[in-house]
Amino acid sequence: MEIKKLQQRVRRRLLPLLRRQRMAVLAAPVVAAVLLLTWAAYGEAQYVLYKDATKPVEARVTDLLARMTLAEKIGQMTQIERQVASPQVLKDYFIGSLLSGGGSVPRKQATAAEWVSMVSDFQKGSLSTRLGIPMIYGIDAVHGHNNVYGATIFPHNRIGAATALEVRATGIQYAFAPCIAVCRDPRWGRCYESYSEDHRIVQAMTELIPGLQGDVPANFTSGMPYVAGKNNVAACAKHFVGDGGTQNGVNEDNTIIDRRGLMTIHMPAYLNALQKGVSTVMISYSSWNGIKMHANHDLVTRYLKDRLNFKGFTISDWEGIDRITTPAGSNYSYSVQAGVLAGIDMIMVPNNYQSFISILTSHVNNGIIPMSRIDDAVTRILRVKFTMGLFENPMPDSSMADQLGKKEHRDLAREAVRKSLVLLKNGKTSDKPMLPLSKKAPKILVAGSHADNLGYQCGGWTIEWQGDTGRITVGMTILDAVKAAVDPSTTVVFAENPDADFVKNGGFSYAIVVVGEHPYTETKGDSLNLTIPDPGPSTVATVCGAVQCATVLISGRPVVVQPFLGAMDALVAAWLPGTEGQGVTDVLFGDYGFTGKLPRTWFKSVDQLPMNYGDAHYDPLFPLGFGLTTQPRTY
């Protein structure tokens, strides 16, 4: 386009001159010759190394960094919420990254095409800047592309490659996943985002990272960022470090543990993440022995970057630097200084970006923050962008729209559900198992607040930040799945919270009771009592007191069940299964056997907490690794 404009300018200036000199016959060849020389000179002058995809990433980073002004560098370090963004804002402030917070969408039930259109418009703003550095768009895709209507919702943090395809289907290139916290206390409201209390299980589950990003090549250097291509997304190991070990499970609080404990329990999974090429690491809101992680230079810079050789970029959590002070935001100038000097490269502002940019600029100009720290941050951000091919493929691929919620992904989610369910009890006595259930029973009862509630089944981080209730997206409830599974001759009766007479006089062969926690995220999920909300316990007592019952428990963590356990004939820990309820009925009715094992200890009483495998006072209701098995039913 630029060459064409230049050609036109040369032609406009030369032709009138040639005509005036009565050299019309020579005009065409002379103009052609001049144009050829001009094009050659123009092309030579316009060659810039950082735009040359054949050059090594590090050379491209060095070349681009040398061309950048302070404003352009600080812009790259700034991540803002899409609700305060526009293409003009991205252009004017050289913004390096956008994000959607929980529930931040173009509109309710927006299609993949609408997401792509939005991201494209933002990206055009970034590409119109002097240097044309593309922005990277981040989103919490922690159990599938969970903000997006119609996406497949998987069990938490379980499926990578399919999630990456669904994220890319909306034009987004960066997922804030996985959470590799080691949850040492189920009272923590983010425990369901963690894989286990056992760091070895968490380490094994970092395999989600190559699912999202692609498998690293042979002879890969640990610590370098890696994204295989435009069907993959940049991943984010979070939250560095110790977030699952806070006192009494209080979110964002203080993890009191010696350095050896931190390194042996909470740190190991980060080594695995770096070996698998994780592109980014998110810093934790929590503190370690009283020092806010967002201000911890020792761990963020000296350990993660220098000792472990992490070469991707670190990113703050949402308004994470604000919370360095108490109350949050009370000394924002100090927070910017402390966070950036600690080694945080990209700041999730997310709203008041003008203030952040102004303060950081002032700190650099006044020598409070050295330019070397800014250059380190921008080098890391550019390294990720070049590595993932963002300069070559900055725009969304609209042809990927059919990846969102596709059948193959739903089938995969269904498989993940049935493999993750844990059978805790099967029969009042071991020689009389209740499961698998008969599909040909004349009449069955389905009861409970969670039986026909897709929002409850999916939990937090689904469509809205805190989750929601009802038919919030596309999927199959457990009630839907029961009706689909049983014989056409079977009558299925649904009563959310029936009374005892109804159950006793209903002529039911058996009942399936589905109860559990209501959706929550983060601090709103902190619980000191871990009880099942009403009317869950009374529904279990009423139904299981009148008819043989299998209870399916929907929860993000172990909860209090011992008082009701005797009344139940079977108990299934279904966790937060997501949109594919048939994964539950696949094992209830014996199409597949139960194989899942507990990734965390199930306590008898909250008075025992914290209690983890190996503790001297270990006396669980069900130990880590427990899980009954069944064989598939043969017909």
Short mmCIF file of N, CA and C in Angstrom, two decimals, residues 418-565:
data_model
loop_
_atom_site.label_atom_id
_atom_site.label_comp_id
_atom_site.label_asym_id
_atom_site.label_seq_id
_atom_site.Cartn_x
_atom_site.Cartn_y
_atom_site.Cartn_z
N ARG A 418 -16.68 -38.45 33.16
CA ARG A 418 -16.85 -39.80 33.71
C ARG A 418 -15.55 -40.35 34.32
N LYS A 419 -14.40 -39.89 33.82
CA LYS A 419 -13.13 -40.34 34.37
C LYS A 419 -12.75 -39.61 35.65
N SER A 420 -13.34 -38.44 35.88
CA SER A 420 -12.98 -37.66 37.07
C SER A 420 -13.91 -37.91 38.25
N LEU A 421 -15.06 -38.55 38.02
CA LEU A 421 -15.98 -38.83 39.12
C LEU A 421 -15.35 -39.84 40.08
N VAL A 422 -15.60 -39.65 41.37
CA VAL A 422 -15.05 -40.56 42.38
C VAL A 422 -16.21 -41.19 43.16
N LEU A 423 -16.26 -42.52 43.15
CA LEU A 423 -17.29 -43.26 43.88
C LEU A 423 -16.82 -43.46 45.32
N LEU A 424 -17.51 -42.81 46.25
CA LEU A 424 -17.11 -42.85 47.66
C LEU A 424 -17.84 -43.92 48.45
N LYS A 425 -19.04 -44.25 48.04
CA LYS A 425 -19.81 -45.30 48.71
C LYS A 425 -20.67 -46.01 47.69
N ASN A 426 -20.78 -47.34 47.83
CA ASN A 426 -21.61 -48.10 46.90
C ASN A 426 -22.29 -49.23 47.64
N GLY A 427 -23.45 -48.93 48.21
CA GLY A 427 -24.23 -49.92 48.94
C GLY A 427 -24.10 -49.76 50.44
N LYS A 428 -25.17 -50.11 51.15
CA LYS A 428 -25.14 -50.05 52.61
C LYS A 428 -24.14 -51.06 53.17
N THR A 429 -23.97 -52.15 52.43
CA THR A 429 -22.95 -53.13 52.76
C THR A 429 -22.15 -53.43 51.51
N SER A 430 -20.92 -53.85 51.69
CA SER A 430 -20.02 -54.05 50.54
C SER A 430 -20.49 -55.16 49.61
N ASP A 431 -21.29 -56.11 50.14
CA ASP A 431 -21.74 -57.21 49.29
C ASP A 431 -23.04 -56.91 48.56
N LYS A 432 -23.60 -55.70 48.78
CA LYS A 432 -24.83 -55.31 48.09
C LYS A 432 -24.67 -53.93 47.46
N PRO A 433 -23.89 -53.84 46.39
CA PRO A 433 -23.69 -52.53 45.75
C PRO A 433 -24.96 -52.01 45.11
N MET A 434 -25.11 -50.69 45.10
CA MET A 434 -26.27 -50.09 44.45
C MET A 434 -25.99 -49.78 42.98
N LEU A 435 -24.75 -49.40 42.71
CA LEU A 435 -24.38 -49.01 41.35
C LEU A 435 -23.68 -50.16 40.65
N PRO A 436 -23.87 -50.28 39.35
CA PRO A 436 -24.62 -49.38 38.47
C PRO A 436 -26.14 -49.55 38.60
N LEU A 437 -26.83 -48.46 38.26
CA LEU A 437 -28.29 -48.43 38.33
C LEU A 437 -28.90 -49.10 37.10
N SER A 438 -30.09 -49.60 37.31
CA SER A 438 -30.82 -50.21 36.19
C SER A 438 -31.47 -49.14 35.33
N LYS A 439 -31.30 -49.26 34.03
CA LYS A 439 -31.95 -48.34 33.09
C LYS A 439 -33.41 -48.70 32.86
N LYS A 440 -33.79 -49.90 33.30
CA LYS A 440 -35.13 -50.40 32.99
C LYS A 440 -36.04 -50.41 34.21
N ALA A 441 -35.67 -49.70 35.26
CA ALA A 441 -36.55 -49.60 36.42
C ALA A 441 -37.86 -48.94 35.99
N PRO A 442 -38.98 -49.39 36.53
CA PRO A 442 -40.27 -48.84 36.09
C PRO A 442 -40.41 -47.34 36.34
N LYS A 443 -39.96 -46.89 37.53
CA LYS A 443 -40.18 -45.48 37.89
C LYS A 443 -39.06 -45.02 38.81
N ILE A 444 -38.42 -43.92 38.46
CA ILE A 444 -37.33 -43.40 39.29
C ILE A 444 -37.56 -41.93 39.61
N LEU A 445 -37.02 -41.54 40.75
CA LEU A 445 -37.12 -40.15 41.19
C LEU A 445 -35.77 -39.47 41.03
N VAL A 446 -35.78 -38.29 40.46
CA VAL A 446 -34.60 -37.43 40.43
C VAL A 446 -34.93 -36.21 41.28
N ALA A 447 -34.09 -35.93 42.28
CA ALA A 447 -34.37 -34.83 43.21
C ALA A 447 -33.11 -34.02 43.43
N GLY A 448 -33.29 -32.85 44.04
CA GLY A 448 -32.16 -32.03 44.44
C GLY A 448 -32.01 -30.75 43.63
N SER A 449 -31.46 -29.74 44.29
CA SER A 449 -31.31 -28.41 43.70
C SER A 449 -30.37 -28.38 42.50
N HIS A 450 -29.48 -29.36 42.38
CA HIS A 450 -28.47 -29.36 41.33
C HIS A 450 -28.78 -30.31 40.18
N ALA A 451 -29.93 -30.98 40.24
CA ALA A 451 -30.23 -31.99 39.23
C ALA A 451 -30.54 -31.39 37.88
N ASP A 452 -31.16 -30.23 37.87
CA ASP A 452 -31.58 -29.62 36.61
C ASP A 452 -31.16 -28.16 36.57
N ASN A 453 -29.89 -27.90 36.94
CA ASN A 453 -29.39 -26.54 37.01
C ASN A 453 -27.99 -26.50 36.40
N LEU A 454 -27.92 -26.09 35.15
CA LEU A 454 -26.64 -26.11 34.44
C LEU A 454 -25.63 -25.16 35.06
N GLY A 455 -26.11 -24.02 35.57
CA GLY A 455 -25.21 -23.07 36.22
C GLY A 455 -24.55 -23.66 37.45
N TYR A 456 -25.35 -24.35 38.28
CA TYR A 456 -24.80 -25.01 39.47
C TYR A 456 -23.82 -26.11 39.07
N GLN A 457 -24.14 -26.81 38.01
CA GLN A 457 -23.32 -27.93 37.53
C GLN A 457 -21.95 -27.46 37.05
N CYS A 458 -21.90 -26.24 36.51
CA CYS A 458 -20.65 -25.69 35.98
C CYS A 458 -19.84 -24.96 37.05
N GLY A 459 -20.52 -24.34 38.01
CA GLY A 459 -19.82 -23.65 39.08
C GLY A 459 -19.35 -22.26 38.68
N GLY A 460 -18.41 -21.72 39.47
CA GLY A 460 -17.89 -20.37 39.22
C GLY A 460 -17.08 -20.32 37.94
N TRP A 461 -16.69 -19.11 37.57
CA TRP A 461 -15.97 -18.90 36.31
C TRP A 461 -16.74 -19.48 35.12
N THR A 462 -18.06 -19.27 35.10
CA THR A 462 -18.85 -19.75 33.98
C THR A 462 -19.84 -18.67 33.57
N ILE A 463 -19.64 -18.12 32.41
CA ILE A 463 -20.44 -17.02 31.83
C ILE A 463 -20.28 -15.74 32.66
N GLU A 464 -20.49 -15.82 33.96
CA GLU A 464 -20.21 -14.70 34.86
C GLU A 464 -19.04 -15.08 35.76
N TRP A 465 -18.38 -14.07 36.32
CA TRP A 465 -17.23 -14.30 37.20
C TRP A 465 -17.60 -15.25 38.34
N GLN A 466 -18.72 -14.98 39.01
CA GLN A 466 -19.14 -15.80 40.14
C GLN A 466 -20.03 -16.97 39.73
N GLY A 467 -20.16 -17.19 38.43
CA GLY A 467 -21.09 -18.22 37.97
C GLY A 467 -22.52 -17.73 38.10
N ASP A 468 -23.48 -18.61 37.84
CA ASP A 468 -24.88 -18.19 37.87
C ASP A 468 -25.74 -19.44 38.01
N THR A 469 -27.03 -19.24 37.94
CA THR A 469 -27.97 -20.35 38.10
C THR A 469 -28.82 -20.51 36.85
N GLY A 470 -29.26 -21.73 36.58
CA GLY A 470 -30.16 -21.98 35.47
C GLY A 470 -29.46 -22.32 34.17
N ARG A 471 -30.18 -22.16 33.08
CA ARG A 471 -29.68 -22.51 31.75
C ARG A 471 -28.81 -21.38 31.22
N ILE A 472 -27.64 -21.26 31.79
CA ILE A 472 -26.79 -20.10 31.49
C ILE A 472 -26.03 -20.24 30.17
N THR A 473 -25.92 -21.47 29.67
CA THR A 473 -25.22 -21.69 28.41
C THR A 473 -25.78 -22.96 27.78
N VAL A 474 -25.12 -23.46 26.77
CA VAL A 474 -25.57 -24.65 26.07
C VAL A 474 -24.98 -25.88 26.74
N GLY A 475 -25.83 -26.83 27.11
CA GLY A 475 -25.33 -28.03 27.76
C GLY A 475 -26.45 -28.93 28.19
N MET A 476 -26.08 -30.03 28.84
CA MET A 476 -27.04 -31.03 29.28
C MET A 476 -26.94 -31.19 30.79
N THR A 477 -28.06 -30.95 31.49
CA THR A 477 -28.08 -31.15 32.93
C THR A 477 -28.09 -32.64 33.24
N ILE A 478 -27.88 -32.96 34.51
CA ILE A 478 -27.90 -34.36 34.92
C ILE A 478 -29.30 -34.94 34.74
N LEU A 479 -30.33 -34.15 35.00
CA LEU A 479 -31.69 -34.62 34.73
C LEU A 479 -31.89 -34.92 33.25
N ASP A 480 -31.45 -34.02 32.40
CA ASP A 480 -31.52 -34.27 30.95
C ASP A 480 -30.84 -35.60 30.62
N ALA A 481 -29.68 -35.80 31.22
CA ALA A 481 -28.87 -36.98 30.93
C ALA A 481 -29.55 -38.25 31.42
N VAL A 482 -30.20 -38.18 32.59
CA VAL A 482 -30.93 -39.35 33.10
C VAL A 482 -32.04 -39.73 32.13
N LYS A 483 -32.80 -38.75 31.69
CA LYS A 483 -33.90 -39.02 30.76
C LYS A 483 -33.40 -39.62 29.45
N ALA A 484 -32.19 -39.17 29.03
CA ALA A 484 -31.63 -39.68 27.78
C ALA A 484 -31.08 -41.09 27.95
N ALA A 485 -30.71 -41.46 29.18
CA ALA A 485 -30.02 -42.72 29.41
C ALA A 485 -30.96 -43.90 29.63
N VAL A 486 -32.10 -43.64 30.30
CA VAL A 486 -32.95 -44.77 30.71
C VAL A 486 -33.77 -45.31 29.55
N ASP A 487 -34.33 -46.49 29.78
CA ASP A 487 -35.18 -47.14 28.79
C ASP A 487 -36.43 -46.30 28.53
N PRO A 488 -36.93 -46.29 27.31
CA PRO A 488 -38.14 -45.50 27.01
C PRO A 488 -39.33 -45.86 27.89
N SER A 489 -39.33 -47.06 28.43
CA SER A 489 -40.45 -47.47 29.27
C SER A 489 -40.37 -46.95 30.69
N THR A 490 -39.21 -46.42 31.07
CA THR A 490 -39.00 -45.93 32.44
C THR A 490 -39.61 -44.55 32.62
N THR A 491 -40.32 -44.36 33.69
CA THR A 491 -40.87 -43.05 34.03
C THR A 491 -39.88 -42.31 34.93
N VAL A 492 -39.50 -41.12 34.53
CA VAL A 492 -38.58 -40.29 35.32
C VAL A 492 -39.38 -39.13 35.90
N VAL A 493 -39.40 -39.04 37.22
CA VAL A 493 -40.11 -37.97 37.92
C VAL A 493 -39.07 -37.05 38.55
N PHE A 494 -39.20 -35.75 38.30
CA PHE A 494 -38.30 -34.78 38.92
C PHE A 494 -39.05 -33.97 39.96
N ALA A 495 -38.52 -33.96 41.18
CA ALA A 495 -39.06 -33.12 42.25
C ALA A 495 -37.86 -32.54 42.98
N GLU A 496 -37.68 -31.24 42.87
CA GLU A 496 -36.45 -30.63 43.39
C GLU A 496 -36.26 -30.86 44.87
N ASN A 497 -37.33 -30.66 45.65
CA ASN A 497 -37.23 -30.84 47.11
C ASN A 497 -38.53 -31.46 47.62
N PRO A 498 -38.74 -32.74 47.33
CA PRO A 498 -40.02 -33.38 47.65
C PRO A 498 -40.19 -33.62 49.15
N ASP A 499 -41.46 -33.76 49.60
CA ASP A 499 -41.68 -34.11 51.00
C ASP A 499 -41.68 -35.62 51.16
N ALA A 500 -41.65 -36.06 52.40
CA ALA A 500 -41.47 -37.48 52.69
C ALA A 500 -42.64 -38.33 52.17
N ASP A 501 -43.86 -37.83 52.30
CA ASP A 501 -45.02 -38.60 51.83
C ASP A 501 -44.96 -38.82 50.33
N PHE A 502 -44.55 -37.79 49.61
CA PHE A 502 -44.45 -37.91 48.14
C PHE A 502 -43.46 -39.02 47.79
N VAL A 503 -42.35 -39.07 48.47
CA VAL A 503 -41.33 -40.07 48.16
C VAL A 503 -41.81 -41.47 48.56
N LYS A 504 -42.38 -41.57 49.77
CA LYS A 504 -42.81 -42.88 50.27
C LYS A 504 -43.92 -43.48 49.42
N ASN A 505 -44.80 -42.65 48.94
CA ASN A 505 -45.99 -43.14 48.24
C ASN A 505 -45.86 -43.07 46.71
N GLY A 506 -44.64 -42.76 46.26
CA GLY A 506 -44.47 -42.55 44.82
C GLY A 506 -44.23 -43.80 44.01
N GLY A 507 -43.97 -44.92 44.67
CA GLY A 507 -43.71 -46.15 43.94
C GLY A 507 -42.41 -46.13 43.15
N PHE A 508 -41.40 -45.46 43.71
CA PHE A 508 -40.12 -45.32 43.00
C PHE A 508 -39.23 -46.54 43.24
N SER A 509 -38.57 -46.98 42.19
CA SER A 509 -37.61 -48.09 42.31
C SER A 509 -36.37 -47.62 43.06
N TYR A 510 -35.95 -46.42 42.79
CA TYR A 510 -34.81 -45.79 43.47
C TYR A 510 -34.82 -44.30 43.14
N ALA A 511 -33.95 -43.56 43.82
CA ALA A 511 -33.85 -42.11 43.59
C ALA A 511 -32.41 -41.72 43.31
N ILE A 512 -32.26 -40.70 42.50
CA ILE A 512 -30.97 -40.04 42.28
C ILE A 512 -31.12 -38.64 42.86
N VAL A 513 -30.30 -38.32 43.86
CA VAL A 513 -30.37 -37.01 44.52
C VAL A 513 -29.11 -36.23 44.15
N VAL A 514 -29.30 -35.04 43.59
CA VAL A 514 -28.15 -34.24 43.14
C VAL A 514 -28.16 -32.91 43.90
N VAL A 515 -27.19 -32.76 44.81
CA VAL A 515 -27.10 -31.56 45.64
C VAL A 515 -25.66 -31.10 45.67
N GLY A 516 -25.42 -29.94 46.28
CA GLY A 516 -24.03 -29.49 46.38
C GLY A 516 -23.90 -28.02 46.67
N GLU A 517 -22.71 -27.51 46.39
CA GLU A 517 -22.41 -26.11 46.62
C GLU A 517 -23.02 -25.25 45.52
N HIS A 518 -23.30 -24.00 45.85
CA HIS A 518 -23.67 -23.01 44.84
C HIS A 518 -22.40 -22.42 44.24
N PRO A 519 -22.47 -21.85 43.03
CA PRO A 519 -21.25 -21.32 42.39
C PRO A 519 -20.60 -20.20 43.21
N TYR A 520 -19.28 -20.16 43.11
CA TYR A 520 -18.51 -19.10 43.79
C TYR A 520 -17.14 -19.05 43.15
N THR A 521 -16.47 -17.91 43.33
CA THR A 521 -15.06 -17.80 42.98
C THR A 521 -14.36 -16.97 44.05
N GLU A 522 -13.08 -17.24 44.17
CA GLU A 522 -12.17 -16.46 44.99
C GLU A 522 -12.69 -16.26 46.41
N THR A 523 -12.63 -15.04 46.92
CA THR A 523 -12.94 -14.79 48.33
C THR A 523 -14.38 -15.17 48.68
N LYS A 524 -15.30 -15.03 47.73
CA LYS A 524 -16.69 -15.38 48.02
C LYS A 524 -16.86 -16.88 48.26
N GLY A 525 -15.85 -17.64 47.89
CA GLY A 525 -15.90 -19.08 48.13
C GLY A 525 -15.25 -19.52 49.41
N ASP A 526 -14.56 -18.61 50.10
CA ASP A 526 -13.96 -18.98 51.38
C ASP A 526 -15.06 -19.45 52.33
N SER A 527 -14.82 -20.57 53.00
CA SER A 527 -15.83 -21.12 53.90
C SER A 527 -15.16 -21.76 55.10
N LEU A 528 -15.59 -21.37 56.28
CA LEU A 528 -15.05 -21.96 57.49
C LEU A 528 -15.80 -23.22 57.89
N ASN A 529 -17.03 -23.41 57.37
CA ASN A 529 -17.82 -24.57 57.81
C ASN A 529 -17.95 -25.65 56.74
N LEU A 530 -17.80 -25.31 55.47
CA LEU A 530 -17.84 -26.26 54.36
C LEU A 530 -19.09 -27.15 54.37
N THR A 531 -20.20 -26.53 54.73
CA THR A 531 -21.46 -27.29 54.73
C THR A 531 -22.17 -27.14 53.38
N ILE A 532 -22.97 -28.14 53.06
CA ILE A 532 -23.79 -28.09 51.84
C ILE A 532 -24.95 -27.13 52.10
N PRO A 533 -25.19 -26.16 51.22
CA PRO A 533 -26.27 -25.19 51.45
C PRO A 533 -27.65 -25.86 51.52
N ASP A 534 -28.52 -25.28 52.32
CA ASP A 534 -29.92 -25.73 52.34
C ASP A 534 -30.55 -25.48 50.99
N PRO A 535 -31.50 -26.32 50.56
CA PRO A 535 -32.05 -27.45 51.31
C PRO A 535 -31.37 -28.78 51.04
N GLY A 536 -30.11 -28.74 50.58
CA GLY A 536 -29.44 -29.97 50.21
C GLY A 536 -29.48 -31.05 51.27
N PRO A 537 -29.04 -30.76 52.51
CA PRO A 537 -29.05 -31.81 53.53
C PRO A 537 -30.44 -32.38 53.81
N SER A 538 -31.46 -31.50 53.84
CA SER A 538 -32.81 -32.01 54.13
C SER A 538 -33.35 -32.83 52.97
N THR A 539 -32.99 -32.46 51.74
CA THR A 539 -33.41 -33.26 50.58
C THR A 539 -32.81 -34.66 50.66
N VAL A 540 -31.53 -34.73 51.00
CA VAL A 540 -30.88 -36.04 51.15
C VAL A 540 -31.57 -36.84 52.25
N ALA A 541 -31.81 -36.21 53.39
CA ALA A 541 -32.42 -36.92 54.52
C ALA A 541 -33.82 -37.42 54.16
N THR A 542 -34.60 -36.57 53.52
CA THR A 542 -35.97 -36.94 53.18
C THR A 542 -36.02 -38.07 52.17
N VAL A 543 -35.30 -37.92 51.08
CA VAL A 543 -35.37 -38.90 50.00
C VAL A 543 -34.70 -40.21 50.41
N CYS A 544 -33.50 -40.11 50.95
CA CYS A 544 -32.76 -41.33 51.30
C CYS A 544 -33.37 -42.05 52.49
N GLY A 545 -34.21 -41.34 53.25
CA GLY A 545 -34.91 -41.98 54.37
C GLY A 545 -36.12 -42.76 53.91
N ALA A 546 -36.52 -42.59 52.66
CA ALA A 546 -37.76 -43.22 52.19
C ALA A 546 -37.57 -44.20 51.05
N VAL A 547 -36.45 -44.10 50.33
CA VAL A 547 -36.24 -44.96 49.16
C VAL A 547 -34.74 -45.13 48.95
N GLN A 548 -34.35 -46.21 48.33
CA GLN A 548 -32.94 -46.43 48.02
C GLN A 548 -32.44 -45.26 47.16
N CYS A 549 -31.29 -44.70 47.54
CA CYS A 549 -30.87 -43.47 46.85
C CYS A 549 -29.38 -43.45 46.55
N ALA A 550 -29.07 -42.90 45.41
CA ALA A 550 -27.69 -42.59 45.03
C ALA A 550 -27.56 -41.08 45.04
N THR A 551 -26.61 -40.55 45.81
CA THR A 551 -26.42 -39.11 45.90
C THR A 551 -25.24 -38.70 45.04
N VAL A 552 -25.46 -37.72 44.19
CA VAL A 552 -24.41 -37.13 43.37
C VAL A 552 -24.11 -35.76 43.95
N LEU A 553 -22.88 -35.57 44.37
CA LEU A 553 -22.49 -34.34 45.05
C LEU A 553 -21.73 -33.43 44.09
N ILE A 554 -22.26 -32.24 43.87
CA ILE A 554 -21.63 -31.24 43.01
C ILE A 554 -20.92 -30.25 43.92
N SER A 555 -19.58 -30.24 43.88
CA SER A 555 -18.84 -29.34 44.76
C SER A 555 -17.45 -29.11 44.20
N GLY A 556 -16.86 -28.01 44.62
CA GLY A 556 -15.51 -27.71 44.18
C GLY A 556 -14.44 -28.34 45.06
N ARG A 557 -14.86 -29.03 46.12
CA ARG A 557 -13.91 -29.48 47.14
C ARG A 557 -14.64 -30.45 48.06
N PRO A 558 -13.91 -31.14 48.93
CA PRO A 558 -14.58 -31.92 49.97
C PRO A 558 -15.43 -31.01 50.87
N VAL A 559 -16.62 -31.48 51.18
CA VAL A 559 -17.52 -30.76 52.08
C VAL A 559 -18.02 -31.73 53.14
N VAL A 560 -18.76 -31.21 54.11
CA VAL A 560 -19.24 -32.04 55.21
C VAL A 560 -20.29 -33.03 54.69
N VAL A 561 -19.99 -34.33 54.78
CA VAL A 561 -20.95 -35.36 54.35
C VAL A 561 -21.15 -36.44 55.41
N GLN A 562 -20.26 -36.51 56.39
CA GLN A 562 -20.34 -37.62 57.36
C GLN A 562 -21.71 -37.74 58.03
N PRO A 563 -22.38 -36.62 58.40
CA PRO A 563 -23.69 -36.77 59.05
C PRO A 563 -24.74 -37.46 58.18
N PHE A 564 -24.60 -37.41 56.86
CA PHE A 564 -25.62 -37.96 55.96
C PHE A 564 -25.18 -39.28 55.33
N LEU A 565 -23.94 -39.65 55.54
CA LEU A 565 -23.37 -40.77 54.81
C LEU A 565 -24.12 -42.07 55.07
#
